[in-house]
Amino acid sequence: MTVADQTPGEPRKMRTSVKGPLMFSAFFAVLAFVAVLIFASGGSAKAPRFDLAFTGAGIAFIVSLVVAAMLSMSHKENADHLGKGSGVNLSSKRPGHGGPGATDDMPETPDAGR
């Protein structure tokens, strides 16, 4: 579904909405904030480094938002014919083909017997 297929007033799906990437990025920003706040201070006797924690959270938010946006833009639905079982060894039209004790009366081509 593209943006042109959207109807006004209806909520978007999670993949086309901005909520998913924003929540994903906010989670990693909070995680980076807590990690940098704990590890950058150098122990409990020193003052916490909020400047580094906010910087790390901002960098984590922007990087994860760009990655999530790139992944959502590169998403492409599979073609309908790919899920039909039309692969080389997935046909059930010839049940004896390729099994143990099979005879060689048919040529070994992917389209043999069709």
PDB file of C-alpha atoms in Angstrom:
ATOM      1  CA  MET A   1       0.000   0.000   0.000  1.00  0.00           C
ATOM      2  CA  THR A   2       1.411   3.322  -0.990  1.00  0.00           C
ATOM      3  CA  VAL A   3       0.702   6.775   0.323  1.00  0.00           C
ATOM      4  CA  ALA A   4      -1.517   7.377  -2.716  1.00  0.00           C
ATOM      5  CA  ASP A   5      -3.749   4.462  -1.655  1.00  0.00           C
ATOM      6  CA  GLN A   6      -4.404   5.981   1.786  1.00  0.00           C
ATOM      7  CA  THR A   7      -7.835   7.458   2.437  1.00  0.00           C
ATOM      8  CA  PRO A   8      -8.118  10.602   4.539  1.00  0.00           C
ATOM      9  CA  GLY A   9      -9.451  10.153   8.052  1.00  0.00           C
ATOM     10  CA  GLU A  10      -8.460   6.503   8.411  1.00  0.00           C
ATOM     11  CA  PRO A  11      -5.533   5.552  10.656  1.00  0.00           C
ATOM     12  CA  ARG A  12      -2.445   4.360   8.844  1.00  0.00           C
ATOM     13  CA  LYS A  13      -0.886   0.960   9.266  1.00  0.00           C
ATOM     14  CA  MET A  14       2.113   0.712  11.589  1.00  0.00           C
ATOM     15  CA  ARG A  15       4.539   0.410   8.658  1.00  0.00           C
ATOM     16  CA  THR A  16       3.353   3.608   6.942  1.00  0.00           C
ATOM     17  CA  SER A  17       2.821   5.509  10.173  1.00  0.00           C
ATOM     18  CA  VAL A  18       5.485   7.544  11.942  1.00  0.00           C
ATOM     19  CA  LYS A  19       4.620   6.063  15.343  1.00  0.00           C
ATOM     20  CA  GLY A  20       6.615   2.862  14.868  1.00  0.00           C
ATOM     21  CA  PRO A  21       9.987   4.417  14.008  1.00  0.00           C
ATOM     22  CA  LEU A  22       9.527   7.126  16.639  1.00  0.00           C
ATOM     23  CA  MET A  23       8.794   4.588  19.400  1.00  0.00           C
ATOM     24  CA  PHE A  24      11.725   2.461  18.234  1.00  0.00           C
ATOM     25  CA  SER A  25      14.050   5.464  18.295  1.00  0.00           C
ATOM     26  CA  ALA A  26      12.751   6.764  21.624  1.00  0.00           C
ATOM     27  CA  PHE A  27      13.406   3.389  23.250  1.00  0.00           C
ATOM     28  CA  PHE A  28      17.022   3.375  22.088  1.00  0.00           C
ATOM     29  CA  ALA A  29      17.465   7.027  23.092  1.00  0.00           C
ATOM     30  CA  VAL A  30      16.308   6.285  26.654  1.00  0.00           C
ATOM     31  CA  LEU A  31      18.524   3.196  26.757  1.00  0.00           C
ATOM     32  CA  ALA A  32      21.539   5.218  25.583  1.00  0.00           C
ATOM     33  CA  PHE A  33      20.747   8.015  28.062  1.00  0.00           C
ATOM     34  CA  VAL A  34      20.695   5.623  31.025  1.00  0.00           C
ATOM     35  CA  ALA A  35      23.802   3.749  29.872  1.00  0.00           C
ATOM     36  CA  VAL A  36      25.865   6.888  29.283  1.00  0.00           C
ATOM     37  CA  LEU A  37      24.657   8.464  32.536  1.00  0.00           C
ATOM     38  CA  ILE A  38      25.792   5.411  34.499  1.00  0.00           C
ATOM     39  CA  PHE A  39      29.065   4.661  32.728  1.00  0.00           C
ATOM     40  CA  ALA A  40      30.323   8.176  31.912  1.00  0.00           C
ATOM     41  CA  SER A  41      30.282   9.424  35.499  1.00  0.00           C
ATOM     42  CA  GLY A  42      33.016   7.006  36.538  1.00  0.00           C
ATOM     43  CA  GLY A  43      31.521   5.867  39.813  1.00  0.00           C
ATOM     44  CA  SER A  44      29.067   6.981  42.468  1.00  0.00           C
ATOM     45  CA  ALA A  45      31.517   9.403  44.135  1.00  0.00           C
ATOM     46  CA  LYS A  46      31.547  11.683  41.076  1.00  0.00           C
ATOM     47  CA  ALA A  47      28.773  13.877  39.668  1.00  0.00           C
ATOM     48  CA  PRO A  48      26.629  12.351  36.898  1.00  0.00           C
ATOM     49  CA  ARG A  49      27.457  13.585  33.395  1.00  0.00           C
ATOM     50  CA  PHE A  50      24.082  14.743  32.077  1.00  0.00           C
ATOM     51  CA  ASP A  51      25.725  16.586  29.186  1.00  0.00           C
ATOM     52  CA  LEU A  52      27.184  13.364  27.794  1.00  0.00           C
ATOM     53  CA  ALA A  53      23.979  11.457  28.537  1.00  0.00           C
ATOM     54  CA  PHE A  54      21.831  13.910  26.538  1.00  0.00           C
ATOM     55  CA  THR A  55      24.368  13.897  23.715  1.00  0.00           C
ATOM     56  CA  GLY A  56      24.385  10.097  23.577  1.00  0.00           C
ATOM     57  CA  ALA A  57      20.584   9.979  23.687  1.00  0.00           C
ATOM     58  CA  GLY A  58      20.334  12.472  20.830  1.00  0.00           C
ATOM     59  CA  ILE A  59      22.801  10.568  18.692  1.00  0.00           C
ATOM     60  CA  ALA A  60      21.055   7.239  19.394  1.00  0.00           C
ATOM     61  CA  PHE A  61      17.653   8.766  18.585  1.00  0.00           C
ATOM     62  CA  ILE A  62      18.761  10.241  15.261  1.00  0.00           C
ATOM     63  CA  VAL A  63      20.734   7.185  14.106  1.00  0.00           C
ATOM     64  CA  SER A  64      17.988   4.696  14.995  1.00  0.00           C
ATOM     65  CA  LEU A  65      15.338   6.939  13.391  1.00  0.00           C
ATOM     66  CA  VAL A  66      17.327   7.092  10.140  1.00  0.00           C
ATOM     67  CA  VAL A  67      17.868   3.313  10.176  1.00  0.00           C
ATOM     68  CA  ALA A  68      14.172   2.640  10.842  1.00  0.00           C
ATOM     69  CA  ALA A  69      13.152   5.058   8.078  1.00  0.00           C
ATOM     70  CA  MET A  70      15.531   3.446   5.592  1.00  0.00           C
ATOM     71  CA  LEU A  71      14.254  -0.028   6.442  1.00  0.00           C
ATOM     72  CA  SER A  72      10.613   1.012   6.127  1.00  0.00           C
ATOM     73  CA  MET A  73      11.265   2.715   2.775  1.00  0.00           C
ATOM     74  CA  SER A  74      13.016  -0.358   1.392  1.00  0.00           C
ATOM     75  CA  HIS A  75      10.138  -2.685   2.275  1.00  0.00           C
ATOM     76  CA  LYS A  76       8.525  -4.303  -0.761  1.00  0.00           C
ATOM     77  CA  GLU A  77       5.659  -6.787  -0.817  1.00  0.00           C
ATOM     78  CA  ASN A  78       6.296 -10.168  -2.434  1.00  0.00           C
ATOM     79  CA  ALA A  79       4.655 -10.928  -5.749  1.00  0.00           C
ATOM     80  CA  ASP A  80       1.510 -13.065  -5.581  1.00  0.00           C
ATOM     81  CA  HIS A  81       2.986 -15.932  -7.609  1.00  0.00           C
ATOM     82  CA  LEU A  82       5.821 -16.518  -5.091  1.00  0.00           C
ATOM     83  CA  GLY A  83       3.571 -18.126  -2.475  1.00  0.00           C
ATOM     84  CA  LYS A  84       1.840 -20.564  -4.845  1.00  0.00           C
ATOM     85  CA  GLY A  85       4.352 -23.435  -4.544  1.00  0.00           C
ATOM     86  CA  SER A  86       5.549 -23.255  -8.124  1.00  0.00           C
ATOM     87  CA  GLY A  87       9.168 -23.963  -7.254  1.00  0.00           C
ATOM     88  CA  VAL A  88      11.272 -26.683  -8.877  1.00  0.00           C
ATOM     89  CA  ASN A  89      10.648 -29.406  -6.275  1.00  0.00           C
ATOM     90  CA  LEU A  90       7.332 -28.219  -4.875  1.00  0.00           C
ATOM     91  CA  SER A  91       4.962 -29.546  -7.526  1.00  0.00           C
ATOM     92  CA  SER A  92       2.613 -32.331  -6.453  1.00  0.00           C
ATOM     93  CA  LYS A  93       1.401 -33.052 -10.012  1.00  0.00           C
ATOM     94  CA  ARG A  94       4.025 -35.820 -10.402  1.00  0.00           C
ATOM     95  CA  PRO A  95       4.099 -37.655  -7.061  1.00  0.00           C
ATOM     96  CA  GLY A  96       6.614 -40.299  -8.183  1.00  0.00           C
ATOM     97  CA  HIS A  97       9.071 -37.827  -9.679  1.00  0.00           C
ATOM     98  CA  GLY A  98      12.462 -37.619  -8.006  1.00  0.00           C
ATOM     99  CA  GLY A  99      11.810 -40.140  -5.258  1.00  0.00           C
ATOM    100  CA  PRO A 100      13.689 -43.364  -4.551  1.00  0.00           C
ATOM    101  CA  GLY A 101      13.242 -45.869  -7.364  1.00  0.00           C
ATOM    102  CA  ALA A 102      12.015 -43.275  -9.860  1.00  0.00           C
ATOM    103  CA  THR A 103      12.380 -44.206 -13.504  1.00  0.00           C
ATOM    104  CA  ASP A 104      14.164 -42.036 -16.034  1.00  0.00           C
ATOM    105  CA  ASP A 105      11.358 -41.938 -18.645  1.00  0.00           C
ATOM    106  CA  MET A 106      10.968 -38.150 -18.251  1.00  0.00           C
ATOM    107  CA  PRO A 107      13.753 -35.658 -18.930  1.00  0.00           C
ATOM    108  CA  GLU A 108      15.217 -33.871 -15.895  1.00  0.00           C
ATOM    109  CA  THR A 109      14.082 -30.334 -16.682  1.00  0.00           C
ATOM    110  CA  PRO A 110      12.137 -28.055 -14.333  1.00  0.00           C
ATOM    111  CA  ASP A 111       9.208 -27.840 -16.769  1.00  0.00           C
ATOM    112  CA  ALA A 112       9.026 -31.551 -17.663  1.00  0.00           C
ATOM    113  CA  GLY A 113       5.523 -32.956 -17.609  1.00  0.00           C
ATOM    114  CA  ARG A 114       3.707 -29.626 -17.762  1.00  0.00           C
TER     115      ARG A 114
END
